[in-house]
């Protein structure tokens, strides 16, 4: 039941990811044996389907019978069949899954990207984007949410502009006081996870350029946490570590020079931000009552 619910929450998982969740204290060899046995039985019973993923390896999704079986015993799971599920960018999603699993094993409550996209959480959309996942601290007053962004490939212009808009809008507001991003859900910070050092250095430098131009306060820059994730090309997980914040990035990320294209994209964000501030200023003057 736990393995079915895990697959239901993430959409799809590899054998290693399922085994890490179910038997975290066991050795890798033991987890492999237990995982093979469990998944073999689940496939024999028609509960899970094995799908080959790009680059090699396998992912497991719920069959209709698996979703019905899980919902019969755990209705709150709201499980859905994954037969028609698009696996998406496998490298990115695998990295996201491993990061959230690590947080879960450390005792954190999380929302997965799949749960957010299938509307099993309060709506989370800012600047036309949703997080890759969320880490939560929940009490009687609501939930404090750490927004997760994972960098497995170079970020495109539109994604970078949306990220800057999110930082300058919602995250900046959260740094000034309680900010409700959804009903009883309060944004507290942003965590950026990088698959490789050069990705971290590039995005950190681009954000730092905008932060300098726009004079982001130290509290805002310090609310952007930087992490390095360790995962092999075939999805083997080797842990993660926090390496700093945007205010205090790793030393070897500071001197990274941007390419001409990256510089142009950063300059575009700076111009758009300046134009937005001008529009806000004009609007406030128009709305101001006469003396």
Tab-separated table of C-alpha atoms in Angstrom:
chain	number	residue	atom	x	y	z
A	1	UNK	CA	0.000	0.000	0.000
A	2	UNK	CA	2.834	2.397	0.827
A	3	UNK	CA	4.520	1.758	-2.505
A	4	UNK	CA	1.279	2.334	-4.428
A	5	UNK	CA	0.614	5.558	-2.548
A	6	UNK	CA	4.159	6.773	-3.241
A	7	UNK	CA	3.714	6.187	-6.971
A	8	UNK	CA	0.321	7.903	-6.796
A	9	UNK	CA	1.838	11.009	-5.195
A	10	UNK	CA	4.773	11.349	-7.595
A	11	UNK	CA	3.098	10.137	-10.804
A	12	UNK	CA	5.966	7.773	-11.533
A	13	UNK	CA	8.954	6.461	-9.615
A	14	UNK	CA	11.937	4.255	-10.323
A	15	UNK	CA	12.635	1.076	-8.382
A	16	UNK	CA	15.484	2.778	-6.505
A	17	UNK	CA	13.241	5.674	-5.473
A	18	UNK	CA	10.500	3.361	-4.197
A	19	UNK	CA	13.053	1.292	-2.288
A	20	UNK	CA	14.638	4.393	-0.725
A	21	UNK	CA	11.229	5.479	0.569
A	22	UNK	CA	10.242	2.080	1.971
A	23	UNK	CA	13.577	0.848	3.363
A	24	UNK	CA	15.755	3.916	3.996
A	25	UNK	CA	17.898	2.234	6.670
A	26	UNK	CA	18.804	-0.793	4.523
A	27	UNK	CA	21.936	-1.144	2.422
A	28	UNK	CA	21.693	-0.471	-1.332
A	29	UNK	CA	22.005	-4.200	-2.061
A	30	UNK	CA	19.219	-5.108	0.348
A	31	UNK	CA	16.988	-2.353	-0.996
A	32	UNK	CA	17.533	-3.650	-4.536
A	33	UNK	CA	16.456	-7.192	-3.571
A	34	UNK	CA	13.425	-6.007	-1.610
A	35	UNK	CA	12.444	-3.595	-4.383
A	36	UNK	CA	12.654	-6.268	-7.078
A	37	UNK	CA	10.526	-8.650	-4.996
A	38	UNK	CA	7.887	-6.023	-4.203
A	39	UNK	CA	7.597	-4.674	-7.749
A	40	UNK	CA	7.509	-8.168	-9.203
A	41	UNK	CA	4.489	-9.026	-7.061
A	42	UNK	CA	2.784	-5.699	-7.828
A	43	UNK	CA	3.150	-6.332	-11.564
A	44	UNK	CA	1.911	-9.908	-11.273
A	45	UNK	CA	-1.231	-8.635	-9.531
A	46	UNK	CA	-1.749	-6.010	-12.266
A	47	UNK	CA	-1.302	-3.063	-9.877
A	48	UNK	CA	1.765	-1.401	-11.422
A	49	UNK	CA	3.029	-1.030	-14.976
A	50	UNK	CA	6.725	-0.871	-15.838
A	51	UNK	CA	7.647	1.690	-18.512
A	52	UNK	CA	11.048	2.133	-20.136
A	53	UNK	CA	12.377	5.683	-19.779
A	54	UNK	CA	14.711	7.667	-22.013
A	55	UNK	CA	18.380	6.945	-21.430
A	56	UNK	CA	17.702	3.490	-19.982
A	57	UNK	CA	16.078	2.274	-16.809
A	58	UNK	CA	12.449	1.881	-15.834
A	59	UNK	CA	9.668	3.861	-14.233
A	60	UNK	CA	6.557	2.484	-12.556
A	61	UNK	CA	3.057	3.942	-12.861
A	62	UNK	CA	-0.310	2.881	-11.482
A	63	UNK	CA	-2.539	0.630	-13.527
A	64	UNK	CA	-6.293	1.264	-13.226
A	65	UNK	CA	-6.528	-1.754	-10.904
A	66	UNK	CA	-3.736	-0.324	-8.763
A	67	UNK	CA	-5.470	3.043	-8.472
A	68	UNK	CA	-8.795	1.372	-7.591
A	69	UNK	CA	-7.118	-0.912	-5.041
A	70	UNK	CA	-5.358	2.023	-3.346
A	71	UNK	CA	-8.481	4.219	-3.321
A	72	UNK	CA	-10.459	1.369	-1.766
A	73	UNK	CA	-8.176	1.267	1.275
A	74	UNK	CA	-6.899	4.864	1.331
A	75	UNK	CA	-9.537	7.157	-0.242
A	76	UNK	CA	-7.557	10.262	0.711
A	77	UNK	CA	-4.873	9.220	-1.807
A	78	UNK	CA	-7.178	10.225	-4.701
A	79	UNK	CA	-5.120	7.895	-6.906
A	80	UNK	CA	-5.333	8.002	-10.703
A	81	UNK	CA	-4.235	5.555	-13.373
A	82	UNK	CA	-0.899	6.385	-14.967
A	83	UNK	CA	-1.385	4.439	-18.196
A	84	UNK	CA	-1.661	7.657	-20.224
A	85	UNK	CA	0.740	9.663	-18.077
A	86	UNK	CA	3.390	11.616	-19.984
A	87	UNK	CA	6.712	11.032	-18.268
A	88	UNK	CA	7.958	14.478	-19.308
A	89	UNK	CA	11.587	15.495	-18.947
A	90	UNK	CA	12.856	12.350	-17.262
A	91	UNK	CA	16.165	13.768	-16.009
A	92	UNK	CA	14.483	16.798	-14.462
A	93	UNK	CA	11.588	14.885	-12.895
A	94	UNK	CA	13.894	12.159	-11.560
A	95	UNK	CA	16.029	14.818	-9.881
A	96	UNK	CA	12.951	16.505	-8.398
A	97	UNK	CA	11.673	13.155	-7.107
A	98	UNK	CA	14.984	12.334	-5.432
A	99	UNK	CA	15.170	15.753	-3.774
A	100	UNK	CA	11.641	15.468	-2.353
A	101	UNK	CA	12.245	11.883	-1.212
A	102	UNK	CA	15.366	13.046	0.646
A	103	UNK	CA	13.327	15.763	2.363
A	104	UNK	CA	10.617	13.247	3.283
A	105	UNK	CA	13.176	10.882	4.808
A	106	UNK	CA	14.427	13.785	6.922
A	107	UNK	CA	10.912	14.211	8.323
A	108	UNK	CA	9.618	17.033	6.118
A	109	UNK	CA	6.136	17.179	4.640
A	110	UNK	CA	6.107	17.845	0.905
A	111	UNK	CA	3.853	18.424	-2.056
A	112	UNK	CA	5.079	16.891	-5.285
A	113	UNK	CA	4.837	18.576	-8.667
A	114	UNK	CA	2.398	15.864	-9.775
A	115	UNK	CA	0.117	16.523	-6.782
A	116	UNK	CA	0.177	20.242	-7.564
A	117	UNK	CA	-0.557	19.733	-11.272
A	118	UNK	CA	-3.386	17.254	-10.583
A	119	UNK	CA	-5.007	19.738	-8.141
A	120	UNK	CA	-4.564	17.661	-5.020
A	121	UNK	CA	-3.145	20.713	-3.234
A	122	UNK	CA	-4.277	24.329	-2.887
A	123	UNK	CA	-3.642	26.189	-6.177
A	124	UNK	CA	-0.027	27.321	-6.497
A	125	UNK	CA	0.688	29.478	-9.529
A	126	UNK	CA	2.711	32.683	-9.665
A	127	UNK	CA	3.838	34.474	-12.835
A	128	UNK	CA	2.348	31.645	-14.878
A	129	UNK	CA	4.492	28.968	-13.193
A	130	UNK	CA	4.078	26.357	-10.474
A	131	UNK	CA	6.882	25.031	-8.268
A	132	UNK	CA	8.729	21.801	-9.000
A	133	UNK	CA	7.737	20.846	-5.470
A	134	UNK	CA	7.157	22.334	-2.040
A	135	UNK	CA	8.454	21.701	1.471
A	136	UNK	CA	5.902	22.413	4.202
A	137	UNK	CA	5.648	23.168	7.887
A	138	UNK	CA	2.019	22.705	8.887
A	139	UNK	CA	0.279	23.742	12.110
A	140	UNK	CA	-3.201	24.827	13.212
A	141	UNK	CA	-2.779	28.256	11.597
A	142	UNK	CA	-1.931	26.893	8.148
A	143	UNK	CA	1.148	25.873	6.199
A	144	UNK	CA	4.479	27.617	5.650
A	145	UNK	CA	5.788	26.761	2.173
A	146	UNK	CA	9.308	26.674	0.766
A	147	UNK	CA	9.065	26.951	-3.044
A	148	UNK	CA	11.371	24.525	-4.912
A	149	UNK	CA	12.945	25.133	-8.325
A	150	UNK	CA	15.220	22.485	-9.855
A	151	UNK	CA	17.818	23.283	-12.503
A	152	UNK	CA	18.706	20.216	-14.569
A	153	UNK	CA	19.227	22.162	-17.828
A	154	UNK	CA	20.004	25.745	-18.773
A	155	UNK	CA	17.006	27.977	-18.071
A	156	UNK	CA	15.261	29.517	-21.096
A	157	UNK	CA	14.483	33.212	-21.369
A	158	UNK	CA	10.797	32.931	-20.499
A	159	UNK	CA	11.571	30.726	-17.485
A	160	UNK	CA	14.222	33.150	-16.250
A	161	UNK	CA	11.896	36.136	-16.612
A	162	UNK	CA	9.121	34.282	-14.760
A	163	UNK	CA	11.544	33.365	-11.971
A	164	UNK	CA	12.614	37.002	-11.602
A	165	UNK	CA	8.974	38.103	-11.562
A	166	UNK	CA	8.228	35.569	-8.824
A	167	UNK	CA	11.210	36.778	-6.761
A	168	UNK	CA	10.447	40.484	-7.204
A	169	UNK	CA	6.748	39.986	-6.472
A	170	UNK	CA	5.662	37.174	-4.152
A	171	UNK	CA	9.015	36.353	-2.551
A	172	UNK	CA	9.797	40.022	-1.901
A	173	UNK	CA	6.376	40.422	-0.261
A	174	UNK	CA	7.000	37.322	1.885
A	175	UNK	CA	10.268	38.832	3.117
A	176	UNK	CA	8.409	41.910	4.354
A	177	UNK	CA	5.754	39.987	6.293
A	178	UNK	CA	3.332	37.027	6.160
A	179	UNK	CA	2.350	36.479	2.526
A	180	UNK	CA	-0.554	34.170	1.700
A	181	UNK	CA	0.175	32.494	-1.616
A	182	UNK	CA	-3.004	30.393	-1.378
A	183	UNK	CA	-5.673	29.905	1.262
A	184	UNK	CA	-3.883	29.234	4.584
A	185	UNK	CA	-0.609	28.654	2.719
A	186	UNK	CA	2.159	31.180	3.379
A	187	UNK	CA	5.297	31.542	1.271
A	188	UNK	CA	8.522	31.627	3.304
A	189	UNK	CA	11.384	31.156	0.854
A	190	UNK	CA	12.803	29.828	-2.398
A	191	UNK	CA	15.185	26.870	-2.777
A	192	UNK	CA	17.176	26.437	-5.998
A	193	UNK	CA	18.625	22.967	-6.620
A	194	UNK	CA	21.296	22.433	-9.296
A	195	UNK	CA	22.295	19.213	-11.023
A	196	UNK	CA	25.710	20.593	-11.983
A	197	UNK	CA	28.047	23.341	-10.790
A	198	UNK	CA	28.023	25.206	-14.091
A	199	UNK	CA	24.216	25.457	-13.958
A	200	UNK	CA	24.401	26.866	-10.458
A	201	UNK	CA	27.128	29.329	-11.392
A	202	UNK	CA	25.249	30.544	-14.475
A	203	UNK	CA	21.854	31.105	-12.845
A	204	UNK	CA	23.367	32.561	-9.673
A	205	UNK	CA	25.374	35.059	-11.708
A	206	UNK	CA	22.380	36.052	-13.830
A	207	UNK	CA	20.208	36.556	-10.741
A	208	UNK	CA	22.979	38.502	-8.996
A	209	UNK	CA	23.222	40.856	-11.960
A	210	UNK	CA	19.487	41.593	-11.777
A	211	UNK	CA	19.666	41.873	-7.975
A	212	UNK	CA	22.421	44.473	-8.264
A	213	UNK	CA	20.612	46.444	-10.940
A	214	UNK	CA	17.283	46.345	-9.107
A	215	UNK	CA	18.841	46.734	-5.646
A	216	UNK	CA	17.219	43.685	-4.119
A	217	UNK	CA	17.480	43.927	-0.303
A	218	UNK	CA	19.791	41.531	1.532
A	219	UNK	CA	16.821	39.842	3.192
A	220	UNK	CA	15.403	38.945	-0.219
A	221	UNK	CA	18.696	37.587	-1.546
A	222	UNK	CA	19.250	35.589	1.639
A	223	UNK	CA	15.782	33.991	1.268
A	224	UNK	CA	16.988	32.309	-1.955
A	225	UNK	CA	18.760	29.139	-0.840
A	226	UNK	CA	21.226	27.331	-3.134
A	227	UNK	CA	21.677	23.547	-3.142
A	228	UNK	CA	23.865	21.161	-5.099
A	229	UNK	CA	22.184	17.817	-5.920
A	230	UNK	CA	24.256	14.729	-6.707
A	231	UNK	CA	22.710	12.332	-9.211
A	232	UNK	CA	24.303	10.220	-11.917
A	233	UNK	CA	23.181	10.292	-15.548
A	234	UNK	CA	21.232	7.064	-14.910
A	235	UNK	CA	19.423	8.502	-11.917
A	236	UNK	CA	21.481	7.040	-9.066
A	237	UNK	CA	21.128	9.326	-6.077
A	238	UNK	CA	24.081	10.465	-3.995
A	239	UNK	CA	22.605	13.152	-1.748
A	240	UNK	CA	22.416	16.945	-1.672
A	241	UNK	CA	24.008	19.811	0.224
A	242	UNK	CA	23.224	23.454	0.802
A	243	UNK	CA	26.063	25.541	-0.622
A	244	UNK	CA	24.859	29.045	0.278
A	245	UNK	CA	22.284	31.669	-0.597
A	246	UNK	CA	22.098	34.215	-3.385
A	247	UNK	CA	23.542	36.722	-0.923
A	248	UNK	CA	26.441	34.383	-0.091
A	249	UNK	CA	26.948	32.005	-3.058
A	250	UNK	CA	29.883	29.555	-3.321
A	251	UNK	CA	33.138	31.326	-4.062
A	252	UNK	CA	33.734	29.381	-7.287
A	253	UNK	CA	30.309	30.524	-8.586
A	254	UNK	CA	30.995	34.235	-8.120
A	255	UNK	CA	33.412	34.835	-10.987
A	256	UNK	CA	31.491	33.025	-13.704
A	257	UNK	CA	31.224	35.216	-16.840
A	258	UNK	CA	28.002	35.174	-18.829
A	259	UNK	CA	27.879	34.450	-22.515
A	260	UNK	CA	26.564	37.103	-24.884
A	261	UNK	CA	23.163	35.381	-25.014
A	262	UNK	CA	22.906	35.081	-21.229
A	263	UNK	CA	23.901	38.724	-20.788
A	264	UNK	CA	21.242	39.798	-23.285
A	265	UNK	CA	18.573	37.817	-21.432
A	266	UNK	CA	19.589	39.320	-18.106
A	267	UNK	CA	19.518	42.817	-19.605
A	268	UNK	CA	16.023	42.133	-20.998
A	269	UNK	CA	14.756	41.231	-17.520
A	270	UNK	CA	16.307	44.429	-16.129
A	271	UNK	CA	14.564	46.543	-18.775
A	272	UNK	CA	11.207	44.836	-18.249
A	273	UNK	CA	11.487	45.388	-14.499
A	274	UNK	CA	12.284	49.077	-15.015
A	275	UNK	CA	9.324	49.482	-17.385
A	276	UNK	CA	7.028	47.776	-14.864
A	277	UNK	CA	8.134	50.144	-12.107
A	278	UNK	CA	7.465	53.125	-14.378
A	279	UNK	CA	3.962	51.854	-15.137
A	280	UNK	CA	3.269	51.398	-11.422
A	281	UNK	CA	4.512	54.920	-10.707
A	282	UNK	CA	2.287	56.415	-13.418
A	283	UNK	CA	-0.726	54.446	-12.186
A	284	UNK	CA	-0.227	55.649	-8.599
A	285	UNK	CA	-0.080	59.273	-9.797
A	286	UNK	CA	-3.291	58.893	-11.789
A	287	UNK	CA	-5.104	57.290	-8.842
A	288	UNK	CA	-3.831	59.841	-6.302
A	289	UNK	CA	-6.620	62.266	-5.143
A	290	UNK	CA	-6.193	65.956	-5.964
A	291	UNK	CA	-4.812	68.280	-3.291
